[in-house]
XYZ file of C-alpha atoms in Angstrom:
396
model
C -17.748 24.533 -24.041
C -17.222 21.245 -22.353
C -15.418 20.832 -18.971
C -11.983 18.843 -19.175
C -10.544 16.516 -16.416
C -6.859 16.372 -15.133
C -5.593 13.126 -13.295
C -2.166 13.321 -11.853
C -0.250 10.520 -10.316
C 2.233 10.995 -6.889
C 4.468 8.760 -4.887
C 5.359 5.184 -5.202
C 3.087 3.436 -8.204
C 1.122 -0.080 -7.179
C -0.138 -2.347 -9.256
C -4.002 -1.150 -9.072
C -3.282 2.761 -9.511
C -4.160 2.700 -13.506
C -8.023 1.148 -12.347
C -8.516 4.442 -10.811
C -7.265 6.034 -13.601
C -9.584 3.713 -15.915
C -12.263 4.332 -13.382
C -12.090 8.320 -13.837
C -12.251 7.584 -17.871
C -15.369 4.802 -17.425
C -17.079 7.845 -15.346
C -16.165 10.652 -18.135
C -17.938 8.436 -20.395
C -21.331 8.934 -18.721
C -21.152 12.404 -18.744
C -22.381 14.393 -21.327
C -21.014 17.519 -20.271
C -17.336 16.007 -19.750
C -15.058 17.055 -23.139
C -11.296 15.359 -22.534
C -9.881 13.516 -19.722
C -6.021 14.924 -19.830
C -3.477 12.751 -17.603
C -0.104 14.641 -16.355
C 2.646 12.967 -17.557
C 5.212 12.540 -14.722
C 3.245 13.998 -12.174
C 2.771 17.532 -10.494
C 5.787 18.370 -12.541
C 3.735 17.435 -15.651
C 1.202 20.349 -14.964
C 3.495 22.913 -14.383
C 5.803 21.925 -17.721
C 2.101 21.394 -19.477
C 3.065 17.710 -20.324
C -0.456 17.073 -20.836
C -2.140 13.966 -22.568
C -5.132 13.638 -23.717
C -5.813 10.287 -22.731
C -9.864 10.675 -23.892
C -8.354 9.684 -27.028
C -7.063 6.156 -26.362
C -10.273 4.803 -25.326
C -10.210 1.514 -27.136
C -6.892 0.457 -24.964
C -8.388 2.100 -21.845
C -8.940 -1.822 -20.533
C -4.937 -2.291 -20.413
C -5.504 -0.512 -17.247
C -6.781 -2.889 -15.400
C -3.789 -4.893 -15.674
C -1.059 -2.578 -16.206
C 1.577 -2.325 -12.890
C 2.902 1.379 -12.135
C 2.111 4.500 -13.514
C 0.720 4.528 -17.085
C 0.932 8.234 -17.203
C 4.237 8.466 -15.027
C 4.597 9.899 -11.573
C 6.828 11.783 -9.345
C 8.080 12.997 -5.866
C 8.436 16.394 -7.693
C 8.878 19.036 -4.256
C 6.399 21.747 -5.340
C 7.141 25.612 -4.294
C 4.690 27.716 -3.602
C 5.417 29.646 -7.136
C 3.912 26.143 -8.377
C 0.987 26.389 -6.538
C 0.296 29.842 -7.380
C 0.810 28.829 -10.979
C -1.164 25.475 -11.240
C -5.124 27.069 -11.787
C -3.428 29.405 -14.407
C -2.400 26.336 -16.068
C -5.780 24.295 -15.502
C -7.526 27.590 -16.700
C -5.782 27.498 -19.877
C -6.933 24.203 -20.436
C -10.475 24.397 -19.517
C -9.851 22.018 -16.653
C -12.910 21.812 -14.216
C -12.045 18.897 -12.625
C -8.634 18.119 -10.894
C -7.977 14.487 -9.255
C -4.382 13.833 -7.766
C -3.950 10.305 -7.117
C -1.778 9.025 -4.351
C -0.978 8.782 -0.567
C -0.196 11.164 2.342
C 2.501 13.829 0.273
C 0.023 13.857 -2.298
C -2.876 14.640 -1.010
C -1.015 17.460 0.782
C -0.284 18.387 -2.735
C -4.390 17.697 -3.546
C -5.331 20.381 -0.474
C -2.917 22.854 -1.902
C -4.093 22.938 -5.074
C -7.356 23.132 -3.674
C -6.481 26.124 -1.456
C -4.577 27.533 -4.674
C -7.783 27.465 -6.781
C -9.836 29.199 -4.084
C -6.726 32.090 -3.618
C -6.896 33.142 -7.263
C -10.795 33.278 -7.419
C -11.107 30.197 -9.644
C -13.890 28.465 -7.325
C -15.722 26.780 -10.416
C -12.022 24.336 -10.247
C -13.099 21.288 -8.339
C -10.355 19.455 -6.526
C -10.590 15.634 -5.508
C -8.488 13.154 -4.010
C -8.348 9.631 -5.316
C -6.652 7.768 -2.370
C -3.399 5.366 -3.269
C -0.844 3.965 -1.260
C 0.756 0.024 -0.688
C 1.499 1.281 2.749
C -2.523 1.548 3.895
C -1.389 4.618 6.095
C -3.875 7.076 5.114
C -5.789 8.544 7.773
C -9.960 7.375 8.471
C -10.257 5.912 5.284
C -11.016 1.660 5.993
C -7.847 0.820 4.069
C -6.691 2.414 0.429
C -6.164 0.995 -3.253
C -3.057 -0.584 -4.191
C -2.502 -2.326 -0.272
C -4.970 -5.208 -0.703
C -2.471 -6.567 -3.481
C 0.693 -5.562 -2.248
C -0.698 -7.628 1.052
C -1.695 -10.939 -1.162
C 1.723 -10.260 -2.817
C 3.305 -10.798 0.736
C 1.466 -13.503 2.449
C 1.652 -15.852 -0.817
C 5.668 -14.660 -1.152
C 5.895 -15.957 2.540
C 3.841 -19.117 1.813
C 6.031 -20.354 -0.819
C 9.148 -19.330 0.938
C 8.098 -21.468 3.835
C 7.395 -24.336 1.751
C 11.328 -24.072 0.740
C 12.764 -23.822 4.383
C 10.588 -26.788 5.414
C 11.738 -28.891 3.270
C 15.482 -28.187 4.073
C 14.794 -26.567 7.559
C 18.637 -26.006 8.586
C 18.436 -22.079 8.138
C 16.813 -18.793 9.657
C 15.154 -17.171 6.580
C 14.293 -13.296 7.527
C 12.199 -11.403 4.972
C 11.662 -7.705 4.892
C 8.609 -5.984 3.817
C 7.493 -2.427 2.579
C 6.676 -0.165 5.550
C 8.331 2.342 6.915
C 6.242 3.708 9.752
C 3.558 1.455 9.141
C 2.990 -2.094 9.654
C -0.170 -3.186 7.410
C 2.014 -5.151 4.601
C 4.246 -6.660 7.444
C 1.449 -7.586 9.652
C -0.694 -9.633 6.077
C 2.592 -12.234 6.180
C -0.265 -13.717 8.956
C -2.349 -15.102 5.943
C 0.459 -17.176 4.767
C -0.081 -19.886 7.686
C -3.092 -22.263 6.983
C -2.494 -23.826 10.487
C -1.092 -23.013 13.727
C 2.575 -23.248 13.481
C 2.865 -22.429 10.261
C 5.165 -19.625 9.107
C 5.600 -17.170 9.589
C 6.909 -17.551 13.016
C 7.305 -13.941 13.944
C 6.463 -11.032 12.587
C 7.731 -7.631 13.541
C 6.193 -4.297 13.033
C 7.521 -0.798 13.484
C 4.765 0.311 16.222
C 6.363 -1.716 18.614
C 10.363 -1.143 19.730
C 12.521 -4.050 18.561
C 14.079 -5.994 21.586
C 17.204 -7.755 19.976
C 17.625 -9.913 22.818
C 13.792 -10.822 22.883
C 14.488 -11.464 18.818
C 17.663 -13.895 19.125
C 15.770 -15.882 22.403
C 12.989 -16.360 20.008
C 14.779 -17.290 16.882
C 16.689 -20.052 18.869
C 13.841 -21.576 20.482
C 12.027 -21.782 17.427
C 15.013 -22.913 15.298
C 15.919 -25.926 18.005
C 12.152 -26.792 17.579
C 11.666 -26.453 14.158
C 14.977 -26.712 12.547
C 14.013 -23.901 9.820
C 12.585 -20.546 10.843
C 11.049 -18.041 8.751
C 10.761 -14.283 10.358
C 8.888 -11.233 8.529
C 10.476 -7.855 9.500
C 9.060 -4.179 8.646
C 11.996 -2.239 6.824
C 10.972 0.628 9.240
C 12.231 -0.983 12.776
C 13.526 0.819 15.722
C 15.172 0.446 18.888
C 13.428 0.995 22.410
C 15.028 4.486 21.736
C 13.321 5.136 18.961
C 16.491 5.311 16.571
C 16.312 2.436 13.420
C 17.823 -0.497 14.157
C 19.914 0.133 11.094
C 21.779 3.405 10.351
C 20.983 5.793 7.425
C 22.808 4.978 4.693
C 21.682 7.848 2.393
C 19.705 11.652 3.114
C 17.437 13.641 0.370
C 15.437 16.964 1.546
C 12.393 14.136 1.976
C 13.459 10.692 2.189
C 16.293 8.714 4.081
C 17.352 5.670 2.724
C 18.491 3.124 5.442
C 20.443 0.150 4.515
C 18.496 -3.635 4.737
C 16.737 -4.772 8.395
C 16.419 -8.363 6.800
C 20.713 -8.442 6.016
C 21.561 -6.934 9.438
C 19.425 -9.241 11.451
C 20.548 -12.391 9.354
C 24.042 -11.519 10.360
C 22.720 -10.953 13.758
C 21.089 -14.668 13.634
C 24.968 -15.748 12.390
C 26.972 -13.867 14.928
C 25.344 -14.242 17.727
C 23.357 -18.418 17.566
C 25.980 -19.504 14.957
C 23.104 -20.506 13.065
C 22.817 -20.532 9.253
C 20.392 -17.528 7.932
C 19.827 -15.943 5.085
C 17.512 -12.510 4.127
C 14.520 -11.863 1.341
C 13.443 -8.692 0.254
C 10.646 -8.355 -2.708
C 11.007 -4.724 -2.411
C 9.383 -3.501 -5.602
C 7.977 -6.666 -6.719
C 5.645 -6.578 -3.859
C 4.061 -3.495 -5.305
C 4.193 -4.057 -8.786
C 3.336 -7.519 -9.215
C 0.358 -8.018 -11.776
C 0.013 -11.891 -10.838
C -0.614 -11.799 -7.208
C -2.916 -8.610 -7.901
C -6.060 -8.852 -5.464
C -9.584 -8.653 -7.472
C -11.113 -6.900 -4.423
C -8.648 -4.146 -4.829
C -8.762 -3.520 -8.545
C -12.552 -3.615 -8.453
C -12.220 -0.593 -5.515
C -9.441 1.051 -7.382
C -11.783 1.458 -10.176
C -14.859 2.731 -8.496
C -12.297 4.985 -6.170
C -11.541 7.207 -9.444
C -15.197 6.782 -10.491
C -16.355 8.588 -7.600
C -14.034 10.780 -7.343
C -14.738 12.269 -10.371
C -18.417 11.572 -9.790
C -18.380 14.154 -6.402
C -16.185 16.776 -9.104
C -19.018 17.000 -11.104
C -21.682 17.010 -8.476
C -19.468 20.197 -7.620
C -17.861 18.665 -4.111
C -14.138 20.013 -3.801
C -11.423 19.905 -1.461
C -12.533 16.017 -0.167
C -11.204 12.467 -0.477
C -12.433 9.419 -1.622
C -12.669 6.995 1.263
C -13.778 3.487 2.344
C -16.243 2.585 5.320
C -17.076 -0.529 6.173
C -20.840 -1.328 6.254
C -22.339 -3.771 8.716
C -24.260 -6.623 6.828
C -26.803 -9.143 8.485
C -24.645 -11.680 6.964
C -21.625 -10.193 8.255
C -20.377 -10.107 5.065
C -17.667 -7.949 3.376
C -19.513 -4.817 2.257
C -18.048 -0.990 1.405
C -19.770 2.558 1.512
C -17.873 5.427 -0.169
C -17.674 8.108 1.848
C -15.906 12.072 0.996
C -13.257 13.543 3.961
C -12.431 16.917 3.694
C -8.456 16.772 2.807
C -7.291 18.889 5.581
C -7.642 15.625 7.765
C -5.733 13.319 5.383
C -3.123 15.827 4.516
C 0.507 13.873 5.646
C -1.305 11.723 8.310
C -0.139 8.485 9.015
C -2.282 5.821 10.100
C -0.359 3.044 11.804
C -1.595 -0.022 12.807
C -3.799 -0.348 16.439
C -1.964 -1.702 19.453
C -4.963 -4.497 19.307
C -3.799 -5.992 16.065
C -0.534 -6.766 17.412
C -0.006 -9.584 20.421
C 1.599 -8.579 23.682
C 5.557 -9.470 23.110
C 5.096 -7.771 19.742
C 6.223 -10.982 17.616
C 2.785 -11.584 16.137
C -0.114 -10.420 15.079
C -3.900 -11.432 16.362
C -6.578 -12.810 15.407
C -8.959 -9.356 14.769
C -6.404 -8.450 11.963
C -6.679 -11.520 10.391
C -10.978 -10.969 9.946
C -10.265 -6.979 9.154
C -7.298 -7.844 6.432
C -9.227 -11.220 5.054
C -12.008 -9.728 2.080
C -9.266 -6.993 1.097
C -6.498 -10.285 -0.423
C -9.088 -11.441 -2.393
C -9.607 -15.817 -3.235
C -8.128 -17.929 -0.610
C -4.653 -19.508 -1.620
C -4.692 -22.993 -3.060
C -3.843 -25.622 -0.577
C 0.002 -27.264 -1.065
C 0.767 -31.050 -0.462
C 2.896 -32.125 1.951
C 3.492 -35.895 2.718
C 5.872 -35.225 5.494
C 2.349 -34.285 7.933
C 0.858 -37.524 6.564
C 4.076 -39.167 7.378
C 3.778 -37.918 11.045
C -0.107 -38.301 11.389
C 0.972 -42.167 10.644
C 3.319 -42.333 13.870
């Protein structure tokens, strides 16, 4: 009899999370041994209701994948008992699955370790468990950076690029954009790549590892504005007081989530109150992590061979790892990635947040050494815009 495959999904989709998903069926394919490659539909829930697809039997559309946003098999933020647990390798039993791969961030691979632990508690030892790492928020712990962040970071910078282009060319207004983040500030921090020269926006950045100083914020803003005339400011939705509280107030509670109401609004109406000065607030939100157009090669490429290894190491007969990214050192120093397996106990609901040396002293910017770490992970360069308005000046 031939060995099956399970792939469930967890947590917040991206837009690269089905080319692991087409990577796990591209590596079924060279396996002899492999017999179907079921997905769960809607997530952990999808085991435990036995929502199963056979997805072994779509191959000819398998290559929608690679360009299909969100979930194609659904996912979920399903809180799993320990019933669940001790119910899940009955389930994968009963469908001959071998090979387990959850595929998500933090909560999920908490999920993947469980599962793991699960298998090993009911004597079912010959059920490998793998981790596929996924998450927009590049908070997973030792891994380089994960799948899904290197787009949702080109999303960002070029959003921020074009924006700019618009307040320069009627500067009269502070124009405050809020990015995905809540603990973490890797998407905030990539607005850096939308400046192709110094002074370009964005002016400031802010990131939640360092305490928000209002009064720092508005002395910035105003300097900037009577220099520049428009300002453009990228804020982490995650932002907190020197106290440590959020600089806004919860708006809404679940058992594992709180909802807070929008950074980008309060501070504009900070900017208004306080300087009198026009200002308005941005927030992609979802776009920023679903967006097929501004989709980074680099990261649907690693995406892919992400759920290739991971059911690669299944097979081999590794279990209870993740799928992770080291950088390798090239004479060239060129961009170059080893795959490398970490046991899931140190990956389960660790955040990584970004290193005090990636952000500059006042905590308004970001340096230089992000800039070369984030760079081969965004994929092509941006095309260059025209503006007349820098000849015009050059002339004087």
């Amino acid at each position: 009899m031939k060995n099956n495959v399970l792939v469930v999904h967890g947590g917040g989709p991206t837009s690269v999370m089905n080319a692991s998903l087409y990577g796990v069926l591209k590596e079924a394919e060279r396996h002899s041994q492999i017999g179907a490659v079921y997905g769960a539909i809607g997530g952990v829930e999808g085991i435990l209701k036995e929502n199963l697809l056979n997805l072994s039997e779509f191959q000819g559309a398998k290559e929608l994948l690679l360009h299909t946003p969100g979930s194609a098999i659904g996912s979920s933020r399903y809180p799993v008992t320990e019933e669940d647990y001790n119910k899940t390798p009955i389930i994968l039993k009963k469908y001959n699955i071998k090979y387990i791969l959850p595929n998500g961030g933090n909560g999920t691979m908490d999920t993947c370790g469980r599962i793991y632990k699960s298998c090993i508690e009911a004597g079912y030892t010959d059920i490998k468990v793998v981790g596929i790492p996924k998450t927009i928020d590049n908070d997973i712990a030792i891994t380089d950076h994960t799948p899904g962040f290197g787009s949702a970071a080109r999303y960002l910078a070029a959003t921020v690029r074009e924006v700019a282009e618009d307040v320069k060319s009627l500067p009269i207004h502070v124009c405050i954009i809020e990015a995905l983040g809540r603990n973490a500030g890797w998407i905030t921090a990539a607005s850096v790549l939308a400046r192709r020269k110094k002074g370009d926006a964005p002016h400031l950045i802010y990131t939640p590892e360092r305490p928000f100083k209002e009064e720092e914020f508005l002395t910035d803003v105003k300097k900037l504005y009577d220099k520049l005339g428009g300002v453009v400011v990228v804020v982490s939705e995650g932002l907190k007081k020197e106290d440590g509280t959020p600089v806004v107030d919860p708006i809404y509670k679940t058992d594992r989530a709180v909802y807070y109401g929008d950074v980008s609004a309060h501070l504009a109406n900070l900017v208004i109150k306080r300087l009198g000065i026009k200002a308005r607030n941005e927030k992609p939100g979802l776009c920023g992590r679903a967006s097929i157009a501004w989709q980074s090669p680099v990261d649907c490429q690693e995406a892919q061979l992400a759920g290739e290894k991971a059911l690669e190491a299944a097979i081999k007969g590794h279990t209870g790892v993740m799928i992770g990214f080291k950088r390798e050192k090239t004479e060239d120093g060129s961009y170059k990635i080893g795959i490398i397996e970490i046991p899931i106990e140190k990956v389960m609901l660790l955040e990584k947040t970004l290193p005090d040396e990636y952000i500059n002293v006042r905590g308004n910017d970001i340096t230089e050494e992000y800039i070369k770490w984030l760079q081969p992970l965004v994929g092509p360069k941006f095309e260059e815009f025209l503006d007349f308005k820098e000849y015009y000046k050059e002339k004087e």
